[in-house]
PDB file of C-alpha atoms and ligand atoms in Angstrom:
ATOM      1  CA  MET D 539     123.640 109.671 118.817  1.00  0.00           C
ATOM      2  CA  PHE D 540     123.042 109.581 115.107  1.00  0.00           C
ATOM      3  CA  GLU D 541     120.143 107.534 113.794  1.00  0.00           C
ATOM      4  CA  ASP D 542     118.679 106.854 110.379  1.00  0.00           C
ATOM      5  CA  LYS D 543     115.191 108.334 109.915  1.00  0.00           C
ATOM      6  CA  LEU D 544     113.768 104.880 109.248  1.00  0.00           C
ATOM      7  CA  ASN D 545     115.390 103.100 112.201  1.00  0.00           C
ATOM      8  CA  HIS D 546     113.306 100.566 114.105  1.00  0.00           C
ATOM      9  CA  ALA D 547     111.335 102.007 117.047  1.00  0.00           C
ATOM     10  CA  SER D 548     113.518 100.128 119.543  1.00  0.00           C
ATOM     11  CA  LEU D 549     116.623 102.019 118.386  1.00  0.00           C
ATOM     12  CA  LEU D 550     114.822 105.325 118.742  1.00  0.00           C
ATOM     13  CA  ASP D 551     113.518 104.443 122.209  1.00  0.00           C
ATOM     14  CA  GLY D 552     116.951 103.151 123.224  1.00  0.00           C
ATOM     15  CA  GLY D 553     118.445 106.432 122.094  1.00  0.00           C
ATOM     16  CA  LEU D 554     115.954 108.406 124.174  1.00  0.00           C
ATOM     17  CA  LEU D 555     116.569 106.177 127.203  1.00  0.00           C
ATOM     18  CA  SER D 556     120.327 106.738 126.919  1.00  0.00           C
ATOM     19  CA  GLY D 557     119.863 110.451 127.565  1.00  0.00           C
ATOM     20  CA  ALA D 558     122.221 111.249 124.691  1.00  0.00           C
ATOM     21  CA  ARG D 559     121.435 114.049 122.286  1.00  0.00           C
ATOM     22  CA  MET D 560     119.836 112.422 119.285  1.00  0.00           C
ATOM     23  CA  GLN D 561     120.063 113.491 115.669  1.00  0.00           C
ATOM     24  CA  ARG D 562     118.400 111.734 112.763  1.00  0.00           C
ATOM     25  CA  PHE D 563     119.849 111.673 109.276  1.00  0.00           C
ATOM     26  CA  LEU D 564     118.101 111.046 105.960  1.00  0.00           C
ATOM     27  CA  HIS D 565     117.449 107.412 105.149  1.00  0.00           C
ATOM     28  CA  ASN D 566     120.585 105.613 103.921  1.00  0.00           C
ATOM     29  CA  ASP D 567     122.133 108.998 103.101  1.00  0.00           C
ATOM     30  CA  VAL D 568     125.773 108.933 104.189  1.00  0.00           C
ATOM     31  CA  ALA D 569     126.285 112.557 103.063  1.00  0.00           C
ATOM     32  CA  SER D 570     123.465 113.670 105.366  1.00  0.00           C
ATOM     33  CA  LEU D 571     125.086 111.775 108.256  1.00  0.00           C
ATOM     34  CA  GLU D 572     128.506 113.192 107.427  1.00  0.00           C
ATOM     35  CA  LEU D 573     127.175 116.730 107.624  1.00  0.00           C
ATOM     36  CA  LYS D 574     125.785 116.130 111.099  1.00  0.00           C
ATOM     37  CA  LEU D 575     128.920 114.356 112.302  1.00  0.00           C
ATOM     38  CA  ALA D 576     131.113 117.212 111.110  1.00  0.00           C
ATOM     39  CA  LYS D 577     129.048 119.698 113.131  1.00  0.00           C
ATOM     40  CA  ALA D 578     128.904 117.587 116.307  1.00  0.00           C
ATOM     41  CA  LYS D 579     130.867 119.013 119.228  1.00  0.00           C
ATOM     42  CA  SER D 580     130.794 115.989 121.528  1.00  0.00           C
ATOM     43  CA  GLY D 581     133.795 113.644 121.524  1.00  0.00           C
ATOM     44  CA  ASN D 582     131.547 110.605 122.000  1.00  0.00           C
ATOM     45  CA  LYS D 583     129.568 109.744 118.909  1.00  0.00           C
ATOM     46  CA  LEU D 584     127.471 106.662 118.219  1.00  0.00           C
ATOM     47  CA  ILE D 585     125.849 105.878 114.890  1.00  0.00           C
ATOM     48  CA  ALA D 586     123.021 103.344 115.250  1.00  0.00           C
ATOM     49  CA  ILE D 587     121.336 101.789 112.248  1.00  0.00           C
ATOM     50  CA  ASP D 588     119.264  98.821 111.082  1.00  0.00           C
ATOM     51  CA  GLY D 589     121.190  96.328 108.928  1.00  0.00           C
ATOM     52  CA  VAL D 590     117.974  95.494 107.035  1.00  0.00           C
ATOM     53  CA  PHE D 591     115.134  98.002 107.409  1.00  0.00           C
ATOM     54  CA  SER D 592     112.172  96.172 108.844  1.00  0.00           C
ATOM     55  CA  MET D 593     109.361  97.979 107.003  1.00  0.00           C
ATOM     56  CA  ASP D 594     111.188  98.526 103.708  1.00  0.00           C
ATOM     57  CA  GLY D 595     113.453  95.525 103.265  1.00  0.00           C
ATOM     58  CA  ASP D 596     116.387  97.540 101.958  1.00  0.00           C
ATOM     59  CA  THR D 597     119.871  97.260 103.466  1.00  0.00           C
ATOM     60  CA  ALA D 598     122.116  99.914 105.015  1.00  0.00           C
ATOM     61  CA  PRO D 599     125.362 100.723 103.121  1.00  0.00           C
ATOM     62  CA  LEU D 600     127.474  99.432 106.007  1.00  0.00           C
ATOM     63  CA  ASP D 601     130.764  99.641 104.117  1.00  0.00           C
ATOM     64  CA  GLU D 602     130.321 103.370 103.536  1.00  0.00           C
ATOM     65  CA  LEU D 603     128.895 103.941 107.008  1.00  0.00           C
ATOM     66  CA  SER D 604     131.850 102.161 108.555  1.00  0.00           C
ATOM     67  CA  SER D 605     134.383 104.322 106.684  1.00  0.00           C
ATOM     68  CA  CYS D 606     132.414 107.423 107.634  1.00  0.00           C
ATOM     69  CA  ALA D 607     132.315 106.350 111.295  1.00  0.00           C
ATOM     70  CA  GLN D 608     136.057 105.705 111.395  1.00  0.00           C
ATOM     71  CA  LYS D 609     136.799 109.017 109.720  1.00  0.00           C
ATOM     72  CA  HIS D 610     134.771 110.876 112.368  1.00  0.00           C
ATOM     73  CA  LYS D 611     135.921 108.675 115.282  1.00  0.00           C
ATOM     74  CA  ALA D 612     132.375 107.539 115.938  1.00  0.00           C
ATOM     75  CA  TRP D 613     131.192 104.094 117.013  1.00  0.00           C
ATOM     76  CA  LEU D 614     129.012 102.198 114.595  1.00  0.00           C
ATOM     77  CA  MET D 615     126.233  99.981 115.922  1.00  0.00           C
ATOM     78  CA  VAL D 616     124.070  97.749 113.745  1.00  0.00           C
ATOM     79  CA  ASP D 617     120.742  96.188 114.699  1.00  0.00           C
ATOM     80  CA  ASP D 618     120.779  93.140 112.464  1.00  0.00           C
ATOM     81  CA  ALA D 619     117.413  91.663 113.459  1.00  0.00           C
ATOM     82  CA  HIS D 620     116.511  90.903 109.838  1.00  0.00           C
ATOM     83  CA  GLY D 621     120.013  90.184 108.532  1.00  0.00           C
ATOM     84  CA  PHE D 622     121.287  87.694 111.106  1.00  0.00           C
ATOM     85  CA  GLY D 623     120.719  84.116 110.010  1.00  0.00           C
ATOM     86  CA  VAL D 624     119.857  85.164 106.466  1.00  0.00           C
ATOM     87  CA  LEU D 625     122.535  87.366 104.884  1.00  0.00           C
ATOM     88  CA  GLY D 626     126.156  86.382 104.306  1.00  0.00           C
ATOM     89  CA  LYS D 627     127.584  83.105 103.076  1.00  0.00           C
ATOM     90  CA  ASN D 628     127.211  81.446 106.487  1.00  0.00           C
ATOM     91  CA  GLY D 629     124.165  83.370 107.680  1.00  0.00           C
ATOM     92  CA  GLY D 630     126.341  85.604 109.840  1.00  0.00           C
ATOM     93  CA  GLY D 631     124.252  88.572 108.713  1.00  0.00           C
ATOM     94  CA  SER D 632     125.096  92.058 107.481  1.00  0.00           C
ATOM     95  CA  SER D 633     128.595  92.075 108.992  1.00  0.00           C
ATOM     96  CA  GLU D 634     129.488  88.885 107.130  1.00  0.00           C
ATOM     97  CA  TYR D 635     127.834  90.149 103.953  1.00  0.00           C
ATOM     98  CA  PHE D 636     129.988  93.298 104.011  1.00  0.00           C
ATOM     99  CA  GLY D 637     133.040  91.532 105.482  1.00  0.00           C
ATOM    100  CA  LEU D 638     133.348  93.928 108.431  1.00  0.00           C
ATOM    101  CA  ASP D 639     135.557  93.088 111.420  1.00  0.00           C
ATOM    102  CA  GLN D 640     135.161  94.301 114.988  1.00  0.00           C
ATOM    103  CA  GLN D 641     137.158  97.448 114.375  1.00  0.00           C
ATOM    104  CA  GLN D 642     134.992  98.380 111.404  1.00  0.00           C
ATOM    105  CA  LEU D 643     131.778  97.416 113.194  1.00  0.00           C
ATOM    106  CA  PRO D 644     132.362  97.725 116.954  1.00  0.00           C
ATOM    107  CA  ILE D 645     128.778  97.012 118.097  1.00  0.00           C
ATOM    108  CA  LEU D 646     126.677  94.309 116.493  1.00  0.00           C
ATOM    109  CA  MET D 647     123.351  93.267 117.935  1.00  0.00           C
ATOM    110  CA  ALA D 648     120.632  91.041 116.602  1.00  0.00           C
ATOM    111  CA  THR D 649     117.523  89.336 117.871  1.00  0.00           C
ATOM    112  CA  PHE D 650     116.792  85.619 117.896  1.00  0.00           C
ATOM    113  CA  GLY D 651     113.110  86.181 117.174  1.00  0.00           C
ATOM    114  CA  LYS D 652     113.379  86.575 113.404  1.00  0.00           C
ATOM    115  CA  GLY D 653     115.681  84.293 111.388  1.00  0.00           C
ATOM    116  CA  LEU D 654     116.366  81.919 114.283  1.00  0.00           C
ATOM    117  CA  GLY D 655     112.714  81.605 115.229  1.00  0.00           C
ATOM    118  CA  THR D 656     113.172  81.762 119.003  1.00  0.00           C
ATOM    119  CA  PHE D 657     113.301  84.741 121.362  1.00  0.00           C
ATOM    120  CA  GLY D 658     115.812  87.137 122.891  1.00  0.00           C
ATOM    121  CA  ALA D 659     118.785  88.961 121.470  1.00  0.00           C
ATOM    122  CA  PHE D 660     122.542  89.396 121.736  1.00  0.00           C
ATOM    123  CA  VAL D 661     125.143  92.128 121.602  1.00  0.00           C
ATOM    124  CA  ALA D 662     128.604  91.331 120.235  1.00  0.00           C
ATOM    125  CA  GLY D 663     131.596  93.598 120.725  1.00  0.00           C
ATOM    126  CA  SER D 664     134.814  94.139 122.659  1.00  0.00           C
ATOM    127  CA  ASN D 665     135.257  92.755 126.179  1.00  0.00           C
ATOM    128  CA  ALA D 666     135.140  96.304 127.536  1.00  0.00           C
ATOM    129  CA  LEU D 667     131.808  96.944 125.833  1.00  0.00           C
ATOM    130  CA  ILE D 668     130.235  93.681 126.987  1.00  0.00           C
ATOM    131  CA  GLU D 669     131.492  94.084 130.560  1.00  0.00           C
ATOM    132  CA  THR D 670     130.127  97.640 130.632  1.00  0.00           C
ATOM    133  CA  LEU D 671     126.714  96.487 129.432  1.00  0.00           C
ATOM    134  CA  ILE D 672     126.629  93.670 132.021  1.00  0.00           C
ATOM    135  CA  GLN D 673     127.512  96.079 134.819  1.00  0.00           C
ATOM    136  CA  PHE D 674     125.605  99.226 133.848  1.00  0.00           C
ATOM    137  CA  SER D 675     122.764  98.417 131.472  1.00  0.00           C
ATOM    138  CA  ARG D 676     119.757  98.682 133.767  1.00  0.00           C
ATOM    139  CA  SER D 677     117.224  97.356 131.257  1.00  0.00           C
ATOM    140  CA  TYR D 678     119.401  94.232 130.970  1.00  0.00           C
ATOM    141  CA  ILE D 679     120.214  93.801 134.685  1.00  0.00           C
ATOM    142  CA  TYR D 680     116.637  94.195 135.862  1.00  0.00           C
ATOM    143  CA  THR D 681     115.032  91.929 133.285  1.00  0.00           C
ATOM    144  CA  THR D 682     114.510  88.254 134.121  1.00  0.00           C
ATOM    145  CA  ALA D 683     117.129  86.123 132.420  1.00  0.00           C
ATOM    146  CA  MET D 684     116.317  84.094 129.312  1.00  0.00           C
ATOM    147  CA  PRO D 685     114.788  80.705 130.255  1.00  0.00           C
ATOM    148  CA  PRO D 686     117.183  77.766 129.623  1.00  0.00           C
ATOM    149  CA  SER D 687     114.654  76.157 127.248  1.00  0.00           C
ATOM    150  CA  ILE D 688     114.805  79.239 125.014  1.00  0.00           C
ATOM    151  CA  ALA D 689     118.605  79.255 125.102  1.00  0.00           C
ATOM    152  CA  ALA D 690     118.563  75.569 124.110  1.00  0.00           C
ATOM    153  CA  SER D 691     116.176  76.281 121.197  1.00  0.00           C
ATOM    154  CA  THR D 692     118.406  79.121 120.047  1.00  0.00           C
ATOM    155  CA  ARG D 693     121.465  76.855 120.139  1.00  0.00           C
ATOM    156  CA  ALA D 694     119.570  74.293 118.050  1.00  0.00           C
ATOM    157  CA  GLY D 695     118.742  77.085 115.573  1.00  0.00           C
ATOM    158  CA  LEU D 696     122.397  78.151 115.448  1.00  0.00           C
ATOM    159  CA  ARG D 697     123.428  74.576 114.641  1.00  0.00           C
ATOM    160  CA  LEU D 698     120.934  74.482 111.749  1.00  0.00           C
ATOM    161  CA  LEU D 699     122.367  77.799 110.576  1.00  0.00           C
ATOM    162  CA  GLN D 700     125.831  76.263 110.415  1.00  0.00           C
ATOM    163  CA  THR D 701     124.881  72.924 108.888  1.00  0.00           C
ATOM    164  CA  GLU D 702     121.883  73.526 106.605  1.00  0.00           C
ATOM    165  CA  SER D 703     122.913  76.227 104.182  1.00  0.00           C
ATOM    166  CA  TRP D 704     120.309  74.906 101.702  1.00  0.00           C
ATOM    167  CA  ARG D 705     117.706  76.844 103.700  1.00  0.00           C
ATOM    168  CA  ARG D 706     119.432  80.129 102.841  1.00  0.00           C
ATOM    169  CA  GLN D 707     119.901  79.071  99.224  1.00  0.00           C
ATOM    170  CA  HIS D 708     116.234  78.160  98.937  1.00  0.00           C
ATOM    171  CA  LEU D 709     115.207  81.500 100.449  1.00  0.00           C
ATOM    172  CA  ALA D 710     117.534  83.387  98.083  1.00  0.00           C
ATOM    173  CA  GLU D 711     115.900  81.549  95.159  1.00  0.00           C
ATOM    174  CA  LEU D 712     112.414  82.450  96.383  1.00  0.00           C
ATOM    175  CA  ILE D 713     113.428  86.101  96.727  1.00  0.00           C
ATOM    176  CA  SER D 714     114.827  86.346  93.219  1.00  0.00           C
ATOM    177  CA  TYR D 715     111.881  84.402  91.774  1.00  0.00           C
ATOM    178  CA  PHE D 716     109.410  86.694  93.552  1.00  0.00           C
ATOM    179  CA  THR D 717     111.106  89.958  92.566  1.00  0.00           C
ATOM    180  CA  HIS D 718     111.579  88.858  88.968  1.00  0.00           C
ATOM    181  CA  GLU D 719     107.977  87.721  88.500  1.00  0.00           C
ATOM    182  CA  ALA D 720     106.504  90.655  90.429  1.00  0.00           C
ATOM    183  CA  GLY D 721     108.534  92.956  88.185  1.00  0.00           C
ATOM    184  CA  LEU D 722     107.065  91.314  85.081  1.00  0.00           C
ATOM    185  CA  LEU D 723     103.581  91.770  86.545  1.00  0.00           C
ATOM    186  CA  ASN D 724     104.320  95.434  87.249  1.00  0.00           C
ATOM    187  CA  LEU D 725     103.481  95.033  90.942  1.00  0.00           C
ATOM    188  CA  PRO D 726     104.567  98.081  92.983  1.00  0.00           C
ATOM    189  CA  LEU D 727     107.743  96.516  94.438  1.00  0.00           C
ATOM    190  CA  MET D 728     109.972  98.528  96.720  1.00  0.00           C
ATOM    191  CA  LYS D 729     113.755  98.509  96.366  1.00  0.00           C
ATOM    192  CA  SER D 730     114.613  95.375  98.323  1.00  0.00           C
ATOM    193  CA  ASN D 731     116.618  92.240  97.709  1.00  0.00           C
ATOM    194  CA  THR D 732     115.958  90.719 101.129  1.00  0.00           C
ATOM    195  CA  ALA D 733     113.209  88.450 102.474  1.00  0.00           C
ATOM    196  CA  ILE D 734     111.113  91.534 103.275  1.00  0.00           C
ATOM    197  CA  GLN D 735     109.339  92.466 100.037  1.00  0.00           C
ATOM    198  CA  PRO D 736     106.835  95.273 100.567  1.00  0.00           C
ATOM    199  CA  LEU D 737     104.365  96.290  97.894  1.00  0.00           C
ATOM    200  CA  LEU D 738     103.694 100.005  98.071  1.00  0.00           C
ATOM    201  CA  ILE D 739      99.941 100.654  98.051  1.00  0.00           C
ATOM    202  CA  GLY D 740      99.741 104.192  99.435  1.00  0.00           C
ATOM    203  CA  ASP D 741      96.187 104.357 100.681  1.00  0.00           C
ATOM    204  CA  THR D 742      95.611 102.819 104.123  1.00  0.00           C
ATOM    205  CA  ASP D 743      92.127 101.424 103.429  1.00  0.00           C
ATOM    206  CA  ALA D 744      93.234  99.920 100.129  1.00  0.00           C
ATOM    207  CA  ALA D 745      96.181  98.206 101.835  1.00  0.00           C
ATOM    208  CA  LEU D 746      93.891  96.817 104.551  1.00  0.00           C
ATOM    209  CA  ALA D 747      91.354  95.581 102.004  1.00  0.00           C
ATOM    210  CA  LEU D 748      94.103  93.823 100.041  1.00  0.00           C
ATOM    211  CA  SER D 749      95.471  92.214 103.179  1.00  0.00           C
ATOM    212  CA  GLN D 750      91.989  90.898 104.029  1.00  0.00           C
ATOM    213  CA  ALA D 751      91.411  89.636 100.493  1.00  0.00           C
ATOM    214  CA  LEU D 752      94.764  87.827 100.621  1.00  0.00           C
ATOM    215  CA  GLU D 753      93.796  86.263 103.932  1.00  0.00           C
ATOM    216  CA  ALA D 754      90.537  85.033 102.390  1.00  0.00           C
ATOM    217  CA  ASN D 755      92.725  83.363  99.751  1.00  0.00           C
ATOM    218  CA  GLY D 756      94.929  81.682 102.332  1.00  0.00           C
ATOM    219  CA  PHE D 757      97.817  84.186 102.513  1.00  0.00           C
ATOM    220  CA  TRP D 758      98.873  86.000 105.655  1.00  0.00           C
ATOM    221  CA  VAL D 759     100.342  89.316 104.507  1.00  0.00           C
ATOM    222  CA  SER D 760     100.000  92.191 106.946  1.00  0.00           C
ATOM    223  CA  ALA D 761      99.157  95.738 105.919  1.00  0.00           C
ATOM    224  CA  ILE D 762     101.698  98.169 107.374  1.00  0.00           C
ATOM    225  CA  ARG D 763     100.208 101.621 107.690  1.00  0.00           C
ATOM    226  CA  PRO D 764     100.818 105.007 109.332  1.00  0.00           C
ATOM    227  CA  PRO D 765     102.073 105.801 111.932  1.00  0.00           C
ATOM    228  CA  THR D 766     104.417 102.803 111.525  1.00  0.00           C
ATOM    229  CA  VAL D 767     105.331 104.171 108.073  1.00  0.00           C
ATOM    230  CA  PRO D 768     105.003 107.754 106.728  1.00  0.00           C
ATOM    231  CA  ALA D 769     101.530 109.014 105.738  1.00  0.00           C
ATOM    232  CA  GLY D 770     100.465 107.920 102.263  1.00  0.00           C
ATOM    233  CA  SER D 771     102.900 105.003 102.144  1.00  0.00           C
ATOM    234  CA  ALA D 772     100.781 102.119 103.452  1.00  0.00           C
ATOM    235  CA  ARG D 773     102.080  98.844 102.133  1.00  0.00           C
ATOM    236  CA  LEU D 774     101.642  95.107 102.083  1.00  0.00           C
ATOM    237  CA  ARG D 775     104.591  93.543 103.825  1.00  0.00           C
ATOM    238  CA  ILE D 776     105.363  90.236 102.210  1.00  0.00           C
ATOM    239  CA  THR D 777     107.888  88.211 104.189  1.00  0.00           C
ATOM    240  CA  LEU D 778     109.344  85.186 102.473  1.00  0.00           C
ATOM    241  CA  SER D 779     110.901  82.376 104.465  1.00  0.00           C
ATOM    242  CA  ALA D 780     112.799  79.166 103.850  1.00  0.00           C
ATOM    243  CA  ALA D 781     109.662  77.291 104.925  1.00  0.00           C
ATOM    244  CA  HIS D 782     107.785  78.532 101.836  1.00  0.00           C
ATOM    245  CA  SER D 783     107.691  76.560  98.616  1.00  0.00           C
ATOM    246  CA  LYS D 784     108.084  77.930  95.122  1.00  0.00           C
ATOM    247  CA  GLU D 785     104.500  76.824  94.388  1.00  0.00           C
ATOM    248  CA  GLN D 786     103.212  78.923  97.284  1.00  0.00           C
ATOM    249  CA  VAL D 787     105.070  81.978  96.013  1.00  0.00           C
ATOM    250  CA  GLU D 788     103.704  81.303  92.535  1.00  0.00           C
ATOM    251  CA  ARG D 789     100.147  81.178  93.904  1.00  0.00           C
ATOM    252  CA  LEU D 790     100.752  84.359  95.894  1.00  0.00           C
ATOM    253  CA  LEU D 791     101.855  86.131  92.709  1.00  0.00           C
ATOM    254  CA  GLN D 792      98.787  84.895  90.809  1.00  0.00           C
ATOM    255  CA  THR D 793      96.507  86.034  93.623  1.00  0.00           C
ATOM    256  CA  LEU D 794      98.183  89.443  93.811  1.00  0.00           C
ATOM    257  CA  ALA D 795      97.809  89.853  90.065  1.00  0.00           C
ATOM    258  CA  LYS D 796      94.120  88.928  90.272  1.00  0.00           C
ATOM    259  CA  LEU D 797      93.458  91.328  93.158  1.00  0.00           C
ATOM    260  CA  MET D 798      95.593  94.273  92.071  1.00  0.00           C
ATOM    261  CA  LEU D 799      95.669  94.426  88.305  1.00  0.00           C
TER     262      LEU D 799
HETATM  263  C1  PLP H1176     111.839  92.816 115.601  1.00  0.00           C
HETATM  264  C2  PLP H1176     112.920  93.834 115.745  1.00  0.00           C
HETATM  265  C3  PLP H1176     113.416  94.183 117.009  1.00  0.00           C
HETATM  266  C4  PLP H1176     112.811  93.675 118.272  1.00  0.00           C
HETATM  267  O1  PLP H1176     113.130  92.368 118.508  1.00  0.00           O
HETATM  268  P1  PLP H1176     112.428  91.604 119.698  1.00  0.00           P
HETATM  269  O2  PLP H1176     113.102  90.303 119.694  1.00  0.00           O
HETATM  270  O3  PLP H1176     110.985  91.553 119.370  1.00  0.00           O
HETATM  271  O4  PLP H1176     112.683  92.408 120.927  1.00  0.00           O
HETATM  272  C5  PLP H1176     114.459  95.081 117.085  1.00  0.00           C
HETATM  273  N1  PLP H1176     114.997  95.624 115.975  1.00  0.00           N
HETATM  274  C6  PLP H1176     114.546  95.327 114.743  1.00  0.00           C
HETATM  275  C7  PLP H1176     115.173  95.974 113.558  1.00  0.00           C
HETATM  276  C8  PLP H1176     113.489  94.416 114.591  1.00  0.00           C
HETATM  277  O5  PLP H1176     113.021  94.138 113.372  1.00  0.00           O
END
């Protein structure tokens, strides 16, 4: 198994649970992955990666990763928890954004707990893959099935996804407004054009203090700190959503400027 250094904890734990030999490559570095793939002796290779990195907000170069996977006869699997429902013209997520078909992206999974606002997850792939998971995936077989009420809520969310594209447009506008204005204010933005917009603070106590000061001003922005992220890279994780208004984002920017500058 080949995993990006910054993969979500669930991908790392899943890799350990699989019993496969795990190798981690440098974040979003296809050359680093390629080097490891070229040295791998096993015939069965799986590359697993986040579509949108949950603590950084940047996206994986899935087009390049897909070519690399095909060249080395490896499977590519994407965890699109933060892409599904948001990225792509129809909210189909990272695979739609990059225009990848099933051959180019054989294993796509995403959760319903982020963009869709419900609970649970899905895996999409070939019939052989899905049948294998149903028959052999112990963590799936021995977990209580999703309650029908949750499935119904998820279906309602999927219908909104298909019929109310203005939500995605509004979110895209908030993201570009936020990044543009934060850039003008010289706030320590990280390289992200998704709804996850972290501000790099560095010091853990400073990040916590800022998060508390924001809360006192009516904003819920969590401080992400080690060990969730590398030492010295504590950050404020701002997550924009379609439910926010431009005025709220404007006030957030003013408050950040007041507290940080
Ligand atoms: C939140 C998240 C998960 C876990 O999803 P749950 O629905 O809470 O199990 C998995 N992967 C990524 C990348 C996530 O952000």
